[in-house]
mmCIF file of N, CA and C in Angstrom:
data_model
loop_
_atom_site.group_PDB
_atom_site.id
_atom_site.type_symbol
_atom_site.label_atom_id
_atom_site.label_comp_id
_atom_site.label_asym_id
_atom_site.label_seq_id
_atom_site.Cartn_x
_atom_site.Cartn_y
_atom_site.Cartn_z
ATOM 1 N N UNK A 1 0.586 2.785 116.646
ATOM 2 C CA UNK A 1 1.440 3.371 117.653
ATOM 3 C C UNK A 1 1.274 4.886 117.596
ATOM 4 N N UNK A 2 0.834 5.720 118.701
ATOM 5 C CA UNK A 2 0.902 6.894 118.826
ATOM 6 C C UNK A 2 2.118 7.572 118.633
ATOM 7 N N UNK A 3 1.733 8.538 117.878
ATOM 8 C CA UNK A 3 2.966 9.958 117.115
ATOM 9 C C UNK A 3 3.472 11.037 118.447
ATOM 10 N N UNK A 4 2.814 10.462 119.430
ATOM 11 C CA UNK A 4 3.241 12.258 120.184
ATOM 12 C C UNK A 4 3.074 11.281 121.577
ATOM 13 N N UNK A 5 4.011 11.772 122.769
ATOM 14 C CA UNK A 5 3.926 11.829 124.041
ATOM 15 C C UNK A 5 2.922 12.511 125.261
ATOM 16 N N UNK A 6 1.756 11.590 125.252
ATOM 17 C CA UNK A 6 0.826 12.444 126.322
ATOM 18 C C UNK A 6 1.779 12.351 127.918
ATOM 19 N N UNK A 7 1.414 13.340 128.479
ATOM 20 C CA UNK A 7 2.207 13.438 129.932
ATOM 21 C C UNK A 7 0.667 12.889 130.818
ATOM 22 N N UNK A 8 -0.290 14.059 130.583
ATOM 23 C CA UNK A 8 -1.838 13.552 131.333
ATOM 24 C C UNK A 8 -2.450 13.670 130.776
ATOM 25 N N UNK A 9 -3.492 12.715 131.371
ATOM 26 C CA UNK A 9 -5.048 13.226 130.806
ATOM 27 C C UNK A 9 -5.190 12.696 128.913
ATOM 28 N N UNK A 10 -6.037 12.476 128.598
ATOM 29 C CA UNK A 10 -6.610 12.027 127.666
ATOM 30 C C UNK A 10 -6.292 13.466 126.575
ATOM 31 N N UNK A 11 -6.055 12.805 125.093
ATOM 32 C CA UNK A 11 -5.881 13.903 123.940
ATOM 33 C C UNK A 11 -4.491 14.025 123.711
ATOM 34 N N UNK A 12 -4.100 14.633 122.106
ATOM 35 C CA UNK A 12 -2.958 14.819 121.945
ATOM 36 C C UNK A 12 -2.781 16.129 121.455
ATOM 37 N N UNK A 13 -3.800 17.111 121.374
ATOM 38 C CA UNK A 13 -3.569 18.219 120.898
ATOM 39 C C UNK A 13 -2.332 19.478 121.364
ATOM 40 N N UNK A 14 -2.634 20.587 120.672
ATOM 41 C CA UNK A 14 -1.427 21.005 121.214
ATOM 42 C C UNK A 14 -1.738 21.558 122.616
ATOM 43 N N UNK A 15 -3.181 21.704 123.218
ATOM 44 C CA UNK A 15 -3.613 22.185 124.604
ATOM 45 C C UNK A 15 -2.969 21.129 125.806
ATOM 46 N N UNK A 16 -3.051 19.876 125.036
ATOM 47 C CA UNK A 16 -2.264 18.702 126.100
ATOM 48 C C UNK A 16 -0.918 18.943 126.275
ATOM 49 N N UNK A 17 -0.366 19.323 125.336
ATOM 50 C CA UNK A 17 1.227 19.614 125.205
ATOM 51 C C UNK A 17 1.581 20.862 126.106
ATOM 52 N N UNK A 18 0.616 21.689 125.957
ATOM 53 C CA UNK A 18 0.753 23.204 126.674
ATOM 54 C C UNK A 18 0.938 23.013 128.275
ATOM 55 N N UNK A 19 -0.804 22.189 128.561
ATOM 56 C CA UNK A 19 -0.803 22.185 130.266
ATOM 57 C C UNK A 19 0.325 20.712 130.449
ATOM 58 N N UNK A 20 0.980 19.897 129.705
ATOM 59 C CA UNK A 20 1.988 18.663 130.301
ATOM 60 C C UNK A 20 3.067 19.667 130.728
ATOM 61 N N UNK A 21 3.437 20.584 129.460
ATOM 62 C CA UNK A 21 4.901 21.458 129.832
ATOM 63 C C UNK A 21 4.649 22.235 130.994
ATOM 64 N N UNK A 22 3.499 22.704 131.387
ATOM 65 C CA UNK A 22 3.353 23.757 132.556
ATOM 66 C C UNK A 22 3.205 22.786 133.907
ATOM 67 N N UNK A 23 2.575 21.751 133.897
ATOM 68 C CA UNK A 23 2.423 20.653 134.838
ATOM 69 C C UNK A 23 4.238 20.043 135.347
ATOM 70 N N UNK A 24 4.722 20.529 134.268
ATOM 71 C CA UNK A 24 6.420 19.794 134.456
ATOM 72 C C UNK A 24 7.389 20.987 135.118
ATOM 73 N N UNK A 25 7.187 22.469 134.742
ATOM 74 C CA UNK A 25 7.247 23.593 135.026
ATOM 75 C C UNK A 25 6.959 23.739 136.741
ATOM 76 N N UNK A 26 5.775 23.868 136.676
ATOM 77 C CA UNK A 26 5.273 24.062 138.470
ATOM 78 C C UNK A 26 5.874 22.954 138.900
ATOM 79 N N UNK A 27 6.144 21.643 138.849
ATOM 80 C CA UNK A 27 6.840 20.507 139.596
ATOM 81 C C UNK A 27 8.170 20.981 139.790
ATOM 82 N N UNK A 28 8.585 21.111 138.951
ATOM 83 C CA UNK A 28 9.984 21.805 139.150
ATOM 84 C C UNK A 28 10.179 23.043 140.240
ATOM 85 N N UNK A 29 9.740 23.673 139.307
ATOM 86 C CA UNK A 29 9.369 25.096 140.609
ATOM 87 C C UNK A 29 9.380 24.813 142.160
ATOM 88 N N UNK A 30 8.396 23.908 142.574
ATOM 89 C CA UNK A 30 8.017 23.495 143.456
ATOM 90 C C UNK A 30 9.243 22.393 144.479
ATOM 91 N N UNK A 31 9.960 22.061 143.326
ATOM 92 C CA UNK A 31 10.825 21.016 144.079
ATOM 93 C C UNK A 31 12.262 21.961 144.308
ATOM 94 N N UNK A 32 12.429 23.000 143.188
ATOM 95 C CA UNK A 32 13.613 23.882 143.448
ATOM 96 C C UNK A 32 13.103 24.479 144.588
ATOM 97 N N UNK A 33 12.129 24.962 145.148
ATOM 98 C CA UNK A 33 11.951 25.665 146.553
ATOM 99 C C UNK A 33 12.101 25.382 147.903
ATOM 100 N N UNK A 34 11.699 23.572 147.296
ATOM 101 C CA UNK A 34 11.818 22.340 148.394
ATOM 102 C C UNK A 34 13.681 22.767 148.960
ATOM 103 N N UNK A 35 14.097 22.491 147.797
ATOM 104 C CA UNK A 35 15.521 22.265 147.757
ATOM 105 C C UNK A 35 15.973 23.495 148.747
ATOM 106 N N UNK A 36 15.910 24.597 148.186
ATOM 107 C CA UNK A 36 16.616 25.898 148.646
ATOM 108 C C UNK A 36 15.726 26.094 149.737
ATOM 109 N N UNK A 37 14.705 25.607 150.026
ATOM 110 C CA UNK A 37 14.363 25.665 151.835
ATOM 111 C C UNK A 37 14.725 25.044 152.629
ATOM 112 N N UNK A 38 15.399 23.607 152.548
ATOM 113 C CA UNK A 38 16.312 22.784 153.151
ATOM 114 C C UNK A 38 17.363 23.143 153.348
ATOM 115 N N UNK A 39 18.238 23.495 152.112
ATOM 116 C CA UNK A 39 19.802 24.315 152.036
ATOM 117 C C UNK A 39 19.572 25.472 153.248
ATOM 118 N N UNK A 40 18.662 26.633 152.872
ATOM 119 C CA UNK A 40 18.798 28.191 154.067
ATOM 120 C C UNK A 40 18.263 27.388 154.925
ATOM 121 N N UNK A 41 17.397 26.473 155.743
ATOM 122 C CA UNK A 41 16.963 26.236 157.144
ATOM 123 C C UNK A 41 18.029 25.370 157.488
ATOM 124 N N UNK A 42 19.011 24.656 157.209
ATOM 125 C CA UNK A 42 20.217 24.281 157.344
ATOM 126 C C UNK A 42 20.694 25.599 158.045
ATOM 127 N N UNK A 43 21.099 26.559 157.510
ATOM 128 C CA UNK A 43 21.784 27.377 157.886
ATOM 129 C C UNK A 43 21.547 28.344 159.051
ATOM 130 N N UNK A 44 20.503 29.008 158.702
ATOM 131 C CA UNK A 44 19.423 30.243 159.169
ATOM 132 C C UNK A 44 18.239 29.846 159.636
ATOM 133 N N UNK A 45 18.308 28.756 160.240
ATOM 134 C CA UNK A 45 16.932 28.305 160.938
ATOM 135 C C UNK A 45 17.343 27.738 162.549
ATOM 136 N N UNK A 46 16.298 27.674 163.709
ATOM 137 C CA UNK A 46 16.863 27.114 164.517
ATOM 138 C C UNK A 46 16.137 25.497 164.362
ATOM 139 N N UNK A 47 14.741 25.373 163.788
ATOM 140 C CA UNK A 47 14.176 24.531 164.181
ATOM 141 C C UNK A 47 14.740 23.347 162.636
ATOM 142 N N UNK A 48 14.229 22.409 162.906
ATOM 143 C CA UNK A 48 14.551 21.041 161.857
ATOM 144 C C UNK A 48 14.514 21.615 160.248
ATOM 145 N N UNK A 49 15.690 21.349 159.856
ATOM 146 C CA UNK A 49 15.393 22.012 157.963
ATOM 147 C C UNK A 49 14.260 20.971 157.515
ATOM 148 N N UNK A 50 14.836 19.710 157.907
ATOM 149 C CA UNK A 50 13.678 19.109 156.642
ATOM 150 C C UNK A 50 12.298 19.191 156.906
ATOM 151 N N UNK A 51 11.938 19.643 158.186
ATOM 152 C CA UNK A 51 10.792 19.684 158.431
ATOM 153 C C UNK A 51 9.749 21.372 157.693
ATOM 154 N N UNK A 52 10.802 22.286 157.610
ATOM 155 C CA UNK A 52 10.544 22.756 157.136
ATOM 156 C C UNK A 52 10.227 22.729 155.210
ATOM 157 N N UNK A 53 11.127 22.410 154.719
ATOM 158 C CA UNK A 53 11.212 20.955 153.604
ATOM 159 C C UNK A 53 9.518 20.539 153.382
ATOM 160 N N UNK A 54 9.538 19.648 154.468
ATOM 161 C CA UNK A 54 8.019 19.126 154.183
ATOM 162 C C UNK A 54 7.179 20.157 154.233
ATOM 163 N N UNK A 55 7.244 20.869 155.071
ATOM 164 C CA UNK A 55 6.097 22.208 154.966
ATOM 165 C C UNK A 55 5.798 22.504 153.659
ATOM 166 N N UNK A 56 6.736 23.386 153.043
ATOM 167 C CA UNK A 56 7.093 23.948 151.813
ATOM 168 C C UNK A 56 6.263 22.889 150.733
ATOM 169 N N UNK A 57 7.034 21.543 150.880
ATOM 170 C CA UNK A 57 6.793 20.750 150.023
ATOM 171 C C UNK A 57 4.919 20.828 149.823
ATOM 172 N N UNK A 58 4.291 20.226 151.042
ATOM 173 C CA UNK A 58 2.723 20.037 150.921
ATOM 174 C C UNK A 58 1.910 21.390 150.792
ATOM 175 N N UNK A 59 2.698 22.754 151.120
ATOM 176 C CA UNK A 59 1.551 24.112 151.065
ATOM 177 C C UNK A 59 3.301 24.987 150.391
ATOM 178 N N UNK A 60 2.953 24.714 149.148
ATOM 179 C CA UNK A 60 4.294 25.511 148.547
ATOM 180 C C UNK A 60 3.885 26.957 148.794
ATOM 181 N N UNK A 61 3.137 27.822 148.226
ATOM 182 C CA UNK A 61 2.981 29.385 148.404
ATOM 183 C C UNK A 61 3.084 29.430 150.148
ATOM 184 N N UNK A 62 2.258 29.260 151.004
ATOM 185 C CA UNK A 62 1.980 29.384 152.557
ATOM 186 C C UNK A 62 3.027 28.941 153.176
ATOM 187 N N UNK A 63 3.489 27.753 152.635
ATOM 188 C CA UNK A 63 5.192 27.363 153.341
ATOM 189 C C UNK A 63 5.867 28.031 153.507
ATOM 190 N N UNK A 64 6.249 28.610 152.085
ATOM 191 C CA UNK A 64 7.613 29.733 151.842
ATOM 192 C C UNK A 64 7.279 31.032 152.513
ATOM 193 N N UNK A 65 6.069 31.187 152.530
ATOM 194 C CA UNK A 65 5.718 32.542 153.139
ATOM 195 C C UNK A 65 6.179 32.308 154.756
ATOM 196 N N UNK A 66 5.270 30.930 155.263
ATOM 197 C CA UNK A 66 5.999 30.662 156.997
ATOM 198 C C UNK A 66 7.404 30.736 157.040
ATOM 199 N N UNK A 67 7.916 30.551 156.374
ATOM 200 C CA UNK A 67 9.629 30.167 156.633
ATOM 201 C C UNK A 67 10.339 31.736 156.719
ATOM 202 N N UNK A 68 10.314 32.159 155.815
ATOM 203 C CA UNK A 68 10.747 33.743 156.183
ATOM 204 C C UNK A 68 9.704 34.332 157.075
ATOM 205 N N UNK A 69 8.635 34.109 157.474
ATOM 206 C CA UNK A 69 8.349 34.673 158.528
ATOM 207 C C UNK A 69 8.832 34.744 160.100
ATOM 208 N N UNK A 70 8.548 32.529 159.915
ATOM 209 C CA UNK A 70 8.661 32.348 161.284
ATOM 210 C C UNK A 70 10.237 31.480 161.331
ATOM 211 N N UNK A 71 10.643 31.357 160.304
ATOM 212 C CA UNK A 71 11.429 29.834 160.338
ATOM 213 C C UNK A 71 12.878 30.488 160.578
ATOM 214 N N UNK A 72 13.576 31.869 159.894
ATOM 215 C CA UNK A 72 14.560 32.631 159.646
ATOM 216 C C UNK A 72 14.893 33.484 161.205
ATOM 217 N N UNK A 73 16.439 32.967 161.202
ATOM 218 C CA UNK A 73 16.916 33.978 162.445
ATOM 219 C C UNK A 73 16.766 35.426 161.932
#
């Protein structure tokens, strides 16, 4: 029985441990932005929040950048 939790990818060293925590990191990241772009286009948007949501979600950097560009009264 294996001693340690792989997240991906093959190996248990501590380089696997490094990129699993950063792989769990950017997911997060990525889903807190989801979140708080739904919440403000709720508010401060005219067009659909969740659609903006999905934007964000599939092109996270280029999303967030459209949304305060184009998405914000």
């Amino acid at each position: 029985m294996p001693s340690s939790i792989v997240l991906f990818g093959p190996g248990t060293g501590p380089a696997a441990v490094i990129t699993s925590i950063f792989s769990v990191l950017v997911l997060l990241v990525q889903l807190a932005l989801v979140v708080w772009t739904y919440t403000d286009a709720k508010d401060n948007s005219d067009q659909p929040a969740f659609l903006w949501a999905i934007v964000v979600f599939l092109a996270p950097l280029l999303g967030i950048v459209l949304y305060f560009l184009l998405g914000r009264k």
